[in-house]
Structure formats: structure tokens, C-alpha cells
CSV table of C-alpha atoms and ligand atoms in Angstrom, one decimal:
chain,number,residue,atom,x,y,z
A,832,UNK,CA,78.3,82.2,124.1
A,833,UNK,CA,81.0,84.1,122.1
A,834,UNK,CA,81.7,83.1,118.7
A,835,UNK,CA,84.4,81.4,117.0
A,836,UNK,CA,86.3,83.0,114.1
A,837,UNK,CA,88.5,81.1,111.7
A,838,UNK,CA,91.4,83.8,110.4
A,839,UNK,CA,93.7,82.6,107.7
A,840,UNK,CA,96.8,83.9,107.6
A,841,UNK,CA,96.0,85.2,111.0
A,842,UNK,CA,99.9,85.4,111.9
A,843,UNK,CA,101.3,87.8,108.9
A,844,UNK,CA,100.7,91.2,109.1
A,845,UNK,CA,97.0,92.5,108.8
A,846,UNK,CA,96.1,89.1,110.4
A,847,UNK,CA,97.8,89.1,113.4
A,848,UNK,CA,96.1,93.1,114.4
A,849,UNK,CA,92.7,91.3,113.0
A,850,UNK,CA,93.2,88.6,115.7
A,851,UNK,CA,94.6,91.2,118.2
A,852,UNK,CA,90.8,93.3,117.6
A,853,UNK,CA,88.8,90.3,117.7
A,854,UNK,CA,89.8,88.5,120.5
A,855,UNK,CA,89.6,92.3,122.7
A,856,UNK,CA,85.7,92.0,121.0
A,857,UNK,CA,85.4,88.8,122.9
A,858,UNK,CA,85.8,86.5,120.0
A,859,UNK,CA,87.3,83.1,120.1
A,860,UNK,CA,90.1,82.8,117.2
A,861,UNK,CA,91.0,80.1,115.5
A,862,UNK,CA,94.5,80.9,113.1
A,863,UNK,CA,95.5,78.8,109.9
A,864,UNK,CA,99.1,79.8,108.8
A,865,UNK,CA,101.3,77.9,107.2
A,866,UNK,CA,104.4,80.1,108.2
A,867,UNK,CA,105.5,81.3,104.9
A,868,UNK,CA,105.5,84.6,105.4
A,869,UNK,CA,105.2,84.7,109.6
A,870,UNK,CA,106.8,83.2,112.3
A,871,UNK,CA,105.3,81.6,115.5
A,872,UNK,CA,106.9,84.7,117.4
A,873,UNK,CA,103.9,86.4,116.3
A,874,UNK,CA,102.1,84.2,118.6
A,875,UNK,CA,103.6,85.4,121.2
A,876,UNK,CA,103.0,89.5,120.6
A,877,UNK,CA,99.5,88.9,119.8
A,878,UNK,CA,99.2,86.6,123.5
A,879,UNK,CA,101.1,89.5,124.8
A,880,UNK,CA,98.7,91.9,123.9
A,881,UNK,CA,95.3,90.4,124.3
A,882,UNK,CA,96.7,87.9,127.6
A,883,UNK,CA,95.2,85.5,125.5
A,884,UNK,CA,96.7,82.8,123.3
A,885,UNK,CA,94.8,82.0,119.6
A,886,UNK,CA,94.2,78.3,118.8
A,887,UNK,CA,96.5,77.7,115.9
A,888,UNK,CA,96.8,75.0,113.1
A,889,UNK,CA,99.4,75.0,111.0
A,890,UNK,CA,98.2,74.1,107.9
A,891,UNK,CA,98.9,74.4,104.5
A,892,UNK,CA,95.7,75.5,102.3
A,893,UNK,CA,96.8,74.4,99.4
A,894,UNK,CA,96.4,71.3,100.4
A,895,UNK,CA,92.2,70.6,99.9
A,896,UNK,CA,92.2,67.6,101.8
A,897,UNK,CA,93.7,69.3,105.1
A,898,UNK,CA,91.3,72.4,104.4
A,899,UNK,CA,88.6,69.4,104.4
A,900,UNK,CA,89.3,68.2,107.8
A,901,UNK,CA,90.1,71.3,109.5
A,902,UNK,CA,86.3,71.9,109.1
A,903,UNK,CA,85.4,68.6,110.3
A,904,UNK,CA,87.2,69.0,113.4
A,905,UNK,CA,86.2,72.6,113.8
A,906,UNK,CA,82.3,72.0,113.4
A,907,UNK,CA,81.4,75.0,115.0
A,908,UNK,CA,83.0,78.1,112.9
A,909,UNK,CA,81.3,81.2,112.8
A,910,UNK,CA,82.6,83.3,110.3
A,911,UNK,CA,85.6,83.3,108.2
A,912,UNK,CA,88.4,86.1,107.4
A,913,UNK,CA,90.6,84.6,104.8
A,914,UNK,CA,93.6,86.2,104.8
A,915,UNK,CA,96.1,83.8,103.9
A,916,UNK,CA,97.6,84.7,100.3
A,917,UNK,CA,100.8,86.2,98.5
A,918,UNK,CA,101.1,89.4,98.0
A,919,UNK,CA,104.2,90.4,96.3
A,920,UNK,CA,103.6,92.1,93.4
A,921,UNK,CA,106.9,91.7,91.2
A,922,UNK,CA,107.2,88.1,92.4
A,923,UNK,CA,103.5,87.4,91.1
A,924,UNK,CA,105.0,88.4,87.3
A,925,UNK,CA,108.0,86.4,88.0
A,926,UNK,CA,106.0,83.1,89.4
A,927,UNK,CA,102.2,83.5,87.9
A,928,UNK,CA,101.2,79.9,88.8
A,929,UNK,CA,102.6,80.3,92.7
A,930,UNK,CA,100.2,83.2,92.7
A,931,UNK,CA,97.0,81.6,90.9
A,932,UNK,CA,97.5,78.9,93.0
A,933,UNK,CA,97.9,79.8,96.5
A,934,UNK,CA,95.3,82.8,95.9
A,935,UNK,CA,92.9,81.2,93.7
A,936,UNK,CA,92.8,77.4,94.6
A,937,UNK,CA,93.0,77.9,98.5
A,938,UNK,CA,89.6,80.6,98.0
A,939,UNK,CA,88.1,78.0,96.2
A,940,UNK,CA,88.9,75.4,99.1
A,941,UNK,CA,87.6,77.1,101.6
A,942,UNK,CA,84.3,78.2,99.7
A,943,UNK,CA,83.5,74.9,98.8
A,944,UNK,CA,83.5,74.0,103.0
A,945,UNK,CA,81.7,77.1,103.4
A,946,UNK,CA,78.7,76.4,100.9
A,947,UNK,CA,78.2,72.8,102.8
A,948,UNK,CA,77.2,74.7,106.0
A,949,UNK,CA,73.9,76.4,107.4
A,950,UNK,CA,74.9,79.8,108.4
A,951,UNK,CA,78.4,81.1,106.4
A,952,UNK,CA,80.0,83.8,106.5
A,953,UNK,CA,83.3,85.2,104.8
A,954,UNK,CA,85.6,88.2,104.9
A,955,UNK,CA,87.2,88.0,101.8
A,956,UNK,CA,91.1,90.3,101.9
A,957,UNK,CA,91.0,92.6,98.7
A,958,UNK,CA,92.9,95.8,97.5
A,959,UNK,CA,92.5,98.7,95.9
A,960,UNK,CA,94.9,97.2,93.0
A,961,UNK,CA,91.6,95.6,91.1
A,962,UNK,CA,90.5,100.0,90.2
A,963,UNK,CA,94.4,100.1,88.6
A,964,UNK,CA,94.6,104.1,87.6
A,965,UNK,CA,90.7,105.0,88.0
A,966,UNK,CA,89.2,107.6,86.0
A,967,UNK,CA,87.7,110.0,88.9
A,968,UNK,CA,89.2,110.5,92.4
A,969,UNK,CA,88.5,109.9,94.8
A,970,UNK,CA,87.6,105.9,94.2
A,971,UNK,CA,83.9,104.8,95.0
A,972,UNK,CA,83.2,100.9,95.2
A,973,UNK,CA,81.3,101.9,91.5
A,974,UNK,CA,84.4,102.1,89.5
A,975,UNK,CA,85.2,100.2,87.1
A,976,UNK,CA,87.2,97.2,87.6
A,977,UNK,CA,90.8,97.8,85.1
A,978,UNK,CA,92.5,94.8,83.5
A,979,UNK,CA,95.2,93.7,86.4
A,980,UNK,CA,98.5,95.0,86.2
A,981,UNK,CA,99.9,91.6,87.3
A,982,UNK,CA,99.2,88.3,88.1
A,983,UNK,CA,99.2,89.3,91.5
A,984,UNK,CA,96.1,92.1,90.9
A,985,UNK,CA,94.4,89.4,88.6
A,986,UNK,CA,94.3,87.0,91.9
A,987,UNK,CA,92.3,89.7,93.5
A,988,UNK,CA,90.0,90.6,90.9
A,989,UNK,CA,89.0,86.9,90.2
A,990,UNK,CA,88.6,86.0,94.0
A,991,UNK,CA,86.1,89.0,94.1
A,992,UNK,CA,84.5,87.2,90.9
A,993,UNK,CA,84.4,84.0,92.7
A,994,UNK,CA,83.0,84.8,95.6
A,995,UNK,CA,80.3,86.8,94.0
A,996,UNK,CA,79.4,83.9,91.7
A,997,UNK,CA,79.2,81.6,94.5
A,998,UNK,CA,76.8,83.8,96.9
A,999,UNK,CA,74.5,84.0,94.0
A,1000,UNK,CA,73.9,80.7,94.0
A,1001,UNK,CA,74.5,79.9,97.7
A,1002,UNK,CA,72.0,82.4,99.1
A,1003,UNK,CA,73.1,81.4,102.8
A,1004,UNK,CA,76.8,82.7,102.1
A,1005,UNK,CA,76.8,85.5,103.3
A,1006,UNK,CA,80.4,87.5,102.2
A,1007,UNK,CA,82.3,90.9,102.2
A,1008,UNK,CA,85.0,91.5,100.0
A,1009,UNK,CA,87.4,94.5,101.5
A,1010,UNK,CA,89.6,96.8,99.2
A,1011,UNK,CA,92.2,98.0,101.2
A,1012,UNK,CA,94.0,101.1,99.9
A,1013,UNK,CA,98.0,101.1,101.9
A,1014,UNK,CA,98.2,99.4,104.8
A,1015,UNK,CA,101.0,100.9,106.6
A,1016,UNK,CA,102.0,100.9,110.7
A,1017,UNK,CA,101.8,98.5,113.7
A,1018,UNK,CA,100.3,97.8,117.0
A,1019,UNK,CA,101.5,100.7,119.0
A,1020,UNK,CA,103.0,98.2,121.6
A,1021,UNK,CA,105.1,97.6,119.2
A,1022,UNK,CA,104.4,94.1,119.8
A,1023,UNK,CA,103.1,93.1,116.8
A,1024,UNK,CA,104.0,94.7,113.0
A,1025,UNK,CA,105.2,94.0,109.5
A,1026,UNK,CA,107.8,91.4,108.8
A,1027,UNK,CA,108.8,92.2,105.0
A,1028,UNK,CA,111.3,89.6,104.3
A,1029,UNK,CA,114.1,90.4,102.3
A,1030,UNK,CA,114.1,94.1,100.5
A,1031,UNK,CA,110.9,95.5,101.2
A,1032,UNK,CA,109.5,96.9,98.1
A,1033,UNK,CA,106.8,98.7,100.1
A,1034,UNK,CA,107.3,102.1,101.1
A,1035,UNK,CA,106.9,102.4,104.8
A,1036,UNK,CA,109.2,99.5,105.5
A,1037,UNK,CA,111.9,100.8,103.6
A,1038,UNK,CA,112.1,103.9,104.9
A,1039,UNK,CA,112.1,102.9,107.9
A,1040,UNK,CA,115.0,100.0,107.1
A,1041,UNK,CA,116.9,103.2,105.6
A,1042,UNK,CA,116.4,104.9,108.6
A,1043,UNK,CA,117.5,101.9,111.2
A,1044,UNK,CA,120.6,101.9,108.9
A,1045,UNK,CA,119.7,99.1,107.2
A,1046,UNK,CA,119.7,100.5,103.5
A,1047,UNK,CA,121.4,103.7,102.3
A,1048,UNK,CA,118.6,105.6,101.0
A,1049,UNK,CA,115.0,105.7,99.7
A,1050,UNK,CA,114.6,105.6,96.1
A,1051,UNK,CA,111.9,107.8,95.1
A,1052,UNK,CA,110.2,106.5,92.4
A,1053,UNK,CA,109.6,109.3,89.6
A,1054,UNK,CA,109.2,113.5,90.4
A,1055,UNK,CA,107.7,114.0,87.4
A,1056,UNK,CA,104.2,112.9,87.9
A,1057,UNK,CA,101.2,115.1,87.2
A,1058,UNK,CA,100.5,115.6,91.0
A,1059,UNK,CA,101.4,118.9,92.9
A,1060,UNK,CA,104.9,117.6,94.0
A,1061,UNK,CA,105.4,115.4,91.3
A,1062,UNK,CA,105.8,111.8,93.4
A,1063,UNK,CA,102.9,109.3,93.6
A,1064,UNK,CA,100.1,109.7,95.3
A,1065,UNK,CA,98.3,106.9,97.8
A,1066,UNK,CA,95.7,106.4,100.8
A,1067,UNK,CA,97.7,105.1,103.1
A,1068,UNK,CA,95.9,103.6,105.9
A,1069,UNK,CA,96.7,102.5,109.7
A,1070,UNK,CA,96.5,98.6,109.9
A,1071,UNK,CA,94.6,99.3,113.6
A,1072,UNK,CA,91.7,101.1,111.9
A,1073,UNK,CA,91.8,98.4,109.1
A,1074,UNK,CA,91.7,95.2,111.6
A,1075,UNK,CA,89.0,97.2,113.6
A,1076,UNK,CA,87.2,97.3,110.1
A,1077,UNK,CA,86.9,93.7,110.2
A,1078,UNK,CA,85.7,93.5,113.5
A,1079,UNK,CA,82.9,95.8,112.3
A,1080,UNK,CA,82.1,93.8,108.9
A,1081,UNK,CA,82.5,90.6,110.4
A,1082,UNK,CA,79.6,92.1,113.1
A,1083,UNK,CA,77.3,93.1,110.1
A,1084,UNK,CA,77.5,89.8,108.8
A,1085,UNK,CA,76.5,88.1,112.4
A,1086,UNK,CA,73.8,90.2,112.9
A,1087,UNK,CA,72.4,89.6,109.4
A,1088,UNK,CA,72.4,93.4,108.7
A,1089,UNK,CA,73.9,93.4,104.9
A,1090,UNK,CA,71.6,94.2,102.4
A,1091,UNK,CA,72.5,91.8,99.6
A,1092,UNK,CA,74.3,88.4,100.7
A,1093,UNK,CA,77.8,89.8,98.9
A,1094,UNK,CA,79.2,93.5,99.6
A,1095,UNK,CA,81.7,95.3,98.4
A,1096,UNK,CA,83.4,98.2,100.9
A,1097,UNK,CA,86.7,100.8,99.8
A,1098,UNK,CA,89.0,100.4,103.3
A,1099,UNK,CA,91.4,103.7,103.1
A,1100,UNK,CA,91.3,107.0,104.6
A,1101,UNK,CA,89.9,109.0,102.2
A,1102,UNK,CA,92.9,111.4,101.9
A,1103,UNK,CA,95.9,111.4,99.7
A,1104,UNK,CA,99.4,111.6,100.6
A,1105,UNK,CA,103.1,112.1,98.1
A,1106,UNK,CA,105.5,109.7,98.6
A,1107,UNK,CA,107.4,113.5,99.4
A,1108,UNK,CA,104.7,114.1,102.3
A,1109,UNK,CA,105.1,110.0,103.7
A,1110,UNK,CA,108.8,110.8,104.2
A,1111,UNK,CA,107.8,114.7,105.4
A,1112,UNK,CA,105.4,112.4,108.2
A,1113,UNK,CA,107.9,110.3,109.4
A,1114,UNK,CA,110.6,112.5,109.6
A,1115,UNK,CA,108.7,114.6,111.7
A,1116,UNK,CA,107.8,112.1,114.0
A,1117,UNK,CA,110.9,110.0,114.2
A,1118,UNK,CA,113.1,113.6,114.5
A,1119,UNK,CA,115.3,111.7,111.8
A,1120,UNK,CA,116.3,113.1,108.3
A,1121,UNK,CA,115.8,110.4,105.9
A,1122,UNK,CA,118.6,109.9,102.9
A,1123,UNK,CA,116.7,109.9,99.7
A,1124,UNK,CA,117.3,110.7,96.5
A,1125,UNK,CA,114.7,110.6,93.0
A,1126,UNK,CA,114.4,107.3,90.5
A,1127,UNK,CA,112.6,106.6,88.2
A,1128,UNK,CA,109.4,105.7,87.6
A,1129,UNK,CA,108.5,102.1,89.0
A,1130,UNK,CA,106.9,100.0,86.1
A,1131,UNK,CA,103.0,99.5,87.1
A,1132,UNK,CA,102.7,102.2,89.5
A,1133,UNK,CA,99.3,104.5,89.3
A,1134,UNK,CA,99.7,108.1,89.8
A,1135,UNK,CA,97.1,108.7,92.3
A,1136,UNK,CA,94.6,106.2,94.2
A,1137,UNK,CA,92.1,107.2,97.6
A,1138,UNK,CA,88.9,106.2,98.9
A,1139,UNK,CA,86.1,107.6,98.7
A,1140,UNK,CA,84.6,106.2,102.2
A,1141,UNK,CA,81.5,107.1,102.1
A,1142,UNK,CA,80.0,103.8,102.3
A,1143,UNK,CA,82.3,102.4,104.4
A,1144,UNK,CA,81.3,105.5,106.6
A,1145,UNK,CA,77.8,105.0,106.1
A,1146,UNK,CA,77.1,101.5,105.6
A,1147,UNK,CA,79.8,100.0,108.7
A,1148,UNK,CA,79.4,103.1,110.6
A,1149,UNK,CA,83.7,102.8,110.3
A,1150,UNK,CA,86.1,105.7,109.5
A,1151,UNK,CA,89.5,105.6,110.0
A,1152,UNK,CA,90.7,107.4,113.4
A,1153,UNK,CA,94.5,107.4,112.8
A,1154,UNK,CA,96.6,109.3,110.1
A,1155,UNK,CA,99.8,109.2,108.5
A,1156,UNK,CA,101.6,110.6,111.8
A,1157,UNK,CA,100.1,107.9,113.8
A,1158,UNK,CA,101.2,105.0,111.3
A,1159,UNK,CA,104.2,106.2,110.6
A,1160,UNK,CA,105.1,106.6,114.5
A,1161,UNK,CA,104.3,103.1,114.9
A,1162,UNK,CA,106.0,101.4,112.2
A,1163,UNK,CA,109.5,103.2,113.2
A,1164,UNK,CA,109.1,102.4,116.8
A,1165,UNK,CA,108.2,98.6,115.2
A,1166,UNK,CA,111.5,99.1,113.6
A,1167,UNK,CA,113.1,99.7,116.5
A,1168,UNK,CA,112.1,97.1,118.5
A,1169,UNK,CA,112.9,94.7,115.2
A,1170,UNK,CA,116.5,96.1,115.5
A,1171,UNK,CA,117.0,95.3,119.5
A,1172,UNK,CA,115.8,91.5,118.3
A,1173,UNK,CA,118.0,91.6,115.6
A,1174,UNK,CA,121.2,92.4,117.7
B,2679,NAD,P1,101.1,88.6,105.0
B,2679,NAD,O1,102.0,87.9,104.0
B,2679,NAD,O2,101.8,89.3,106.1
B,2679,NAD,O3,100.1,87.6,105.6
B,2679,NAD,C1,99.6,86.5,104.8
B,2679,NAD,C2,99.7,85.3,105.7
B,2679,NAD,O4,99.1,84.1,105.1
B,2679,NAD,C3,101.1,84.9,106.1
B,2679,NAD,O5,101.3,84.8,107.5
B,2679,NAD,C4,101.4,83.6,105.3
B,2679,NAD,O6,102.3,82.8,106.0
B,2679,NAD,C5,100.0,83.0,105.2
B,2679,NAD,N1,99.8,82.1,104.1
B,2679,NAD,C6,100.1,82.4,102.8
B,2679,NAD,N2,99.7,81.4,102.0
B,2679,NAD,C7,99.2,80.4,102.9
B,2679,NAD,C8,98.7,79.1,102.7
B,2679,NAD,N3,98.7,78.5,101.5
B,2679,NAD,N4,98.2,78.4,103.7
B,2679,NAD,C9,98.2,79.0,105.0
B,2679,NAD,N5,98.7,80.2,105.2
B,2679,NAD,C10,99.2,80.9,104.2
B,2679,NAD,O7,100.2,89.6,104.1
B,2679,NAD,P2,99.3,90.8,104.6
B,2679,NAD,O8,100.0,92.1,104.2
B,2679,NAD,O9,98.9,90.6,106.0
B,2679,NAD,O10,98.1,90.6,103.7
B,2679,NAD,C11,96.9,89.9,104.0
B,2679,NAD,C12,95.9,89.9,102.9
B,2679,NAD,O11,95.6,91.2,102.5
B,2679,NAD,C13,96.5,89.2,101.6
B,2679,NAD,O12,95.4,88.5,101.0
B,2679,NAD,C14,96.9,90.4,100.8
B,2679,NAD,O13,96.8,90.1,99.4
B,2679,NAD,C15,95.8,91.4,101.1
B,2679,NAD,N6,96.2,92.8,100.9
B,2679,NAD,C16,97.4,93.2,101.5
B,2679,NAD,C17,97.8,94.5,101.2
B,2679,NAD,C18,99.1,95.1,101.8
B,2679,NAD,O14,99.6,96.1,101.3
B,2679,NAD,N7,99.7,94.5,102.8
B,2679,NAD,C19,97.0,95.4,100.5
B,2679,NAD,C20,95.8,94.9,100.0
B,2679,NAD,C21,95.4,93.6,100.2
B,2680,WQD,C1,103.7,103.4,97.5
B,2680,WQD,C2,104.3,104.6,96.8
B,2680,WQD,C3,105.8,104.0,95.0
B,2680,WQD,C4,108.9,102.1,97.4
B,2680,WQD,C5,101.2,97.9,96.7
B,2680,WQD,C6,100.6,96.9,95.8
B,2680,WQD,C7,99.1,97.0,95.9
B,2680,WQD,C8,98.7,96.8,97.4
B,2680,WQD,C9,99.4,97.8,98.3
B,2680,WQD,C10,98.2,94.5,97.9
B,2680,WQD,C11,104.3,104.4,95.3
B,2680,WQD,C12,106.5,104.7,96.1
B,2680,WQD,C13,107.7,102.7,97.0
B,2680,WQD,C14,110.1,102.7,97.2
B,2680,WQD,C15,109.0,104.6,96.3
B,2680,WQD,N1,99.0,95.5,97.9
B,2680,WQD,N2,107.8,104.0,96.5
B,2680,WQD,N3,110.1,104.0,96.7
B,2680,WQD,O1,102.6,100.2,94.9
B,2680,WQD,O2,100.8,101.7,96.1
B,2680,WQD,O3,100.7,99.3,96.4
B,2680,WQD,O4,100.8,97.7,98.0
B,2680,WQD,O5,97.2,94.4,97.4
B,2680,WQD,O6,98.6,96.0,95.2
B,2680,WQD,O7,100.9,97.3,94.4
B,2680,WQD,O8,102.5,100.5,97.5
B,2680,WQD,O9,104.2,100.9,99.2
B,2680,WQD,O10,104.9,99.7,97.0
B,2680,WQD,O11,104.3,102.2,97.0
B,2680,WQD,O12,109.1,105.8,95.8
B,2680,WQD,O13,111.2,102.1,97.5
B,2680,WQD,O14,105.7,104.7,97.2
B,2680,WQD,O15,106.2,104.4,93.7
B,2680,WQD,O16,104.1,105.6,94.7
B,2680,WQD,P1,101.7,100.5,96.1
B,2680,WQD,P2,104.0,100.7,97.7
């Protein structure tokens, strides 16, 4: 009988692949999203892809009581890949308590479910923000945890603390926490990517806005970095390889295979890319020149963070398959498709 996989946050933008992944594995998804950073329409491109529909509740997990009878209805879950959070970072500095709450309180809701049940087990969505500017490169699962940067980062760090606290105590939760490093691309159907809403303040999406037309130009953010071309540097990583990650640890946890009952796996490439050699990528695959010009440097940004993936590699048997040239192909012809909606 195939299993039944709860995804929260299954309709924003490393959910939705997630559900695309799973249900081509054969699993049965359930989504929770309360639509505030997705639309239905996302629905739709997933059902598109997959011919098959998700079950979906819209629900609010804020709200513990609703979180409390979702898993009465639903007695038969699986496993659990608890998306659902915010994630801007400048709006987590601006709004702290949105940030606590949503990341913090719906984690706890969940987990306290969880813990009630025989067999649990949880995919818990981290990042590569909770090792802030690490000491060595590239970044093993071993390095130390820096003070946050924002609330935002905090969220993370103390969900990882959370769930690590509770598994010691709950020896039949079993739970992966995931660091991704930059998620970056899109289905390459195109029927399915990222939605930033308003001005992105990620990367990939703004160039390609600036590219579609949407924005003038790219502001670089500081040249004179200790790096060899002077711009950041980052892991950026396809969102196909990273939904197929989850496929892969959510597997590990079914089959009982992990070693200890909470594990801790780096998501990225394992190579480094300038924000110079991001735009280099996609203007070589788009065929576009790109209008940007340097800024300075963003408040909070680390010069240089990638994986080391070696126990990713090892330990899932996962490596990514796609590079920058892949992603960034994707996420302009996602652009493109975005634009025909638009008009
Ligand atoms: P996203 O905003 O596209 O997806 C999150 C989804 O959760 C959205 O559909 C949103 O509507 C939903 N949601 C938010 N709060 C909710 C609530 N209270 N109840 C129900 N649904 C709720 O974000 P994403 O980029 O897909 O990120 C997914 C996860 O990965 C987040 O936890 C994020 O912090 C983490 N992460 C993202 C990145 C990145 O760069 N995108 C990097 C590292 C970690
Ligand atoms: C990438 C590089 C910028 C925009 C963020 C979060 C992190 C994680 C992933 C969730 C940097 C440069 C960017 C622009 C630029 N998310 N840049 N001009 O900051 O590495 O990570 O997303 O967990 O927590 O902080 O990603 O895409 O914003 O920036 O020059 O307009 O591009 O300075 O070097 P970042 P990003």
C-alpha cells in the first residue's frame, strides 16, 4: 500500500517540486498551505505534471487547534515534510514576532502531534544560514553553528534545537533536518517555479525580472570581496535535485536506515559560484545580456558559503545532477511563461 505523506507548505516553491517527486515515487500527498505565499494555481502545475491531483487543506498552522484535528482526521500519516514557514530575510528584522511565530510555534504544533503517534517521522526545512560566515570551506554538517544574523536565521537554528531536544526524548521520532545551500530554478516544464512576490531580493529571480524587462538592472552587491572576482560567493543548487533529496531522506526514514533517530545533512552542490559567474550562466543560456551595474555591499551577506557533500553523498547515496546552467535555463524559461500569464 503506498504511503501517505503530509507536506506543509507543499504549494510555495520547494514544496510544490517536493510534491511533484513524491507523488512520481508513488506516494500519496497530502498538502497544508495556508496561501500566503502560493496560490491554488500551483495546484494545477503540479496535477499537470504528475496527472495527479494532491489532497489539500487549507489550513492555517498557526492555529494549534486546526493542526489538532487535521491529525485526527488524517490518522494514517506517514511521514512529515514541514515546509511551511517565512523566509524573508529583511522582513524577519522588520517583524521578529511574525517570524518566531509562524516558524517557531507552527514546528512546535506539529511535533507535539507527532510525539503522540507510534511510528513518526519528520523532514524538518533548514538552511545553510544557521553556519553564518564559517571558518573553513567548504561547510561540513560539523561546523559550528554562528549567532543568527536575523530573526529569520534564529528561526532555523532553534527549530533544529527543537527538534533535536524532542527526538531525544521521543525515541520513536524519527527526524532529518536539511540545510539547503541556494535553491535556485524550476520544473523544466515550466509548470511549476518560484513566485517571489513583490521585489525579489533573491538573486535568480531578479535577474531574471531584469531580464523579462521587469526591473532596469541587477544591483550587484559589493566587488570588493576577498574572492577571485570580488562578488559573493554561494552553492547554488537546482530545486529538482533538492525535492529529489527529500524523496531520498524521507525513504531513509521509512526504511528505518538512519543511524541515530535525528540527522543532520548539508543539501548544495558542493561548488561555488560569483554572483559575476550566476549572471555569466544565465547569459549564456538565455543568449541575453543582462544590465547590471556594482552596489554596495548588502548588510548580512557572507562572503563565501558551499557544501561539503560528502555525507549527503555518502550517507543518502544523493548528489546533485544539475548545475548552474540547468537552473538557470529553467528559471528564465519559468520567467517566461510567468510573463505570457501576466499579459
Ligand atoms: P515558500 O514561501 O515558497 O513556501 C512556503 C509555503 O508555506 C508557502 O506556500 C506558504 O503559503 C506556506 N505557509 C507559510 N506559513 C504557513 C502557515 N502558517 N500555515 C500553512 N502554510 C504556511 O518558501 P520556500 O522557498 O519553498 O521555502 C520552504 C522552506 O525552506 C521554508 O521553511 C524556508 O525557510 C526553507 N528554506 C528556503 C530557502 C530558499 O532560499 N528558498 C533556503 C533555505 C531554507
Ligand atoms: C545571493 C548572492 C547577494 C540579490 C538567502 C538567505 C538564506 C537562504 C537563501 C533561506 C549574494 C547577491 C542578491 C541582488 C546581488 N534562505 N545579490 N544582487 O543571501 O545567499 O541567501 O537565501 O534560508 O538564509 O539569506 O541569497 O539570492 O539573496 O543572494 O548581488 O539583487 O547574490 O549579495 O551574494 P543569500 P540571495
Amino acid at each position: 500500500m503506498s504511503k501517505k505523506i503530509l507536506v506543509t507548505g507543499g504549494l510555495g516553491y520547494i514544496g510544490s517540486h517536493t510534491v511533484v517527486a513524491l507523488q512520481e515515487k508513488g506516494f500519496e500527498v497530502v498538502i497544508i498551505d495556508n496561501l500566503s505565499n502560493s496560490s491554488l494555481d500551483v495546484l494545477g502545475g503540479i496535477t499537470r505534471i504528475t496527472k495527479v491531483s494532491p489532497e489539500f487543506e487549507k489550513l492555517d498552522l498557526r492555529d494549534k487547534n486546526s493542526v489538532k484535528a487535521f491529525f485526527e482526521r488524517y490518522s494514517k500519516i506517514d511521514g512529515v515534510i514541514h515546509f511551511a514557514a517565512s523566509k524573508a530575510v529583511g522582513e524577519s528584522v522588520q517583524n521578529p514576532l511574525l517570524y518566531y511565530e509562524n516558524n517557531i510555534n507552527t514546528l512546535i504544533y506539529i511535533l507535539q502531534e507527532l510525539k503522540e503517534r507510534e511510528d513518526s517521522r519528520f523532514i524538518f526545512s533548514s538552511s545553510c544560514t544557521v553556519y553564518g560566515q564559517a571558518d573553513e570551506l567548504p561547510i561540513t554538517e560539523n561546523a559550528p553553528v554562528k549567532k543568527a544574523e536575523s530573526p529569520y536565521g534564529n528561526t532555523k537554528q532553534i527549530g533544529e534545537e527543537i527538534i533535536a531536544d524532542t527526538c531525544k526524548v521521543v525515541p520513536r521520532l524519527k527526524a532529518i533536518s536539511l540545510r539547503y545551500f541556494n535553491p535556485i530554478g524550476a520544473h523544466p516544464s515550466a509548470n511549476i517555479g518560484e513566485l517571489p512576490i513583490g521585489t525579489p531580493q533573491n538573486l535568480v529571480p531578479f535577474i531574471t525580472q531584469t531580464a523579462a524587462g521587469k526591473r532596469e538592472k541587477l544591483s550587484v552587491f559589493g566587488n570588493d570581496y576577498p574572492t577571485p572576482d570580488g562578488t559573493c560567493i554561494r552553492d547554488y543548487i537546482h530545486v529538482m535535485d533538492l525535492a529529489r533529496a527529500h524523496v531520498v531522506a524521507l525513504e531513509r526514514l521509512l526504511e528505518g536506515e538512519q543511524e541515530e533517530n535525528y540527522e543532520v545533512f548539508n543539501l548544495g552542490t558542493g561548488k561555488g559560484n560569483s554572483v559575476l559567474e550566476a549572471i555569466k550562466a544565465f547569459e549564456k543560456v538565455s543568449g541575453q545580456k543582462l544590465p547590471y551595474a556594482f552596489a554596495d555591499r548588502r548588510e548580512g551577506d557572507v562572503i563565501s558559503a558551499y557544501a561539503d557533500t560528502t555525507k549527503a553523498n555518502e550517507v543518502l547515496k544523493w548528489k546533485a545532477e544539475y548545475d548552474i546552467e540547468d537552473a538557470m535555463e529553467s528559471a528564465w524559461k519559468w520567467q517566461q511563461k510567468l510573463e505570457v500569464k501576466e499579459d
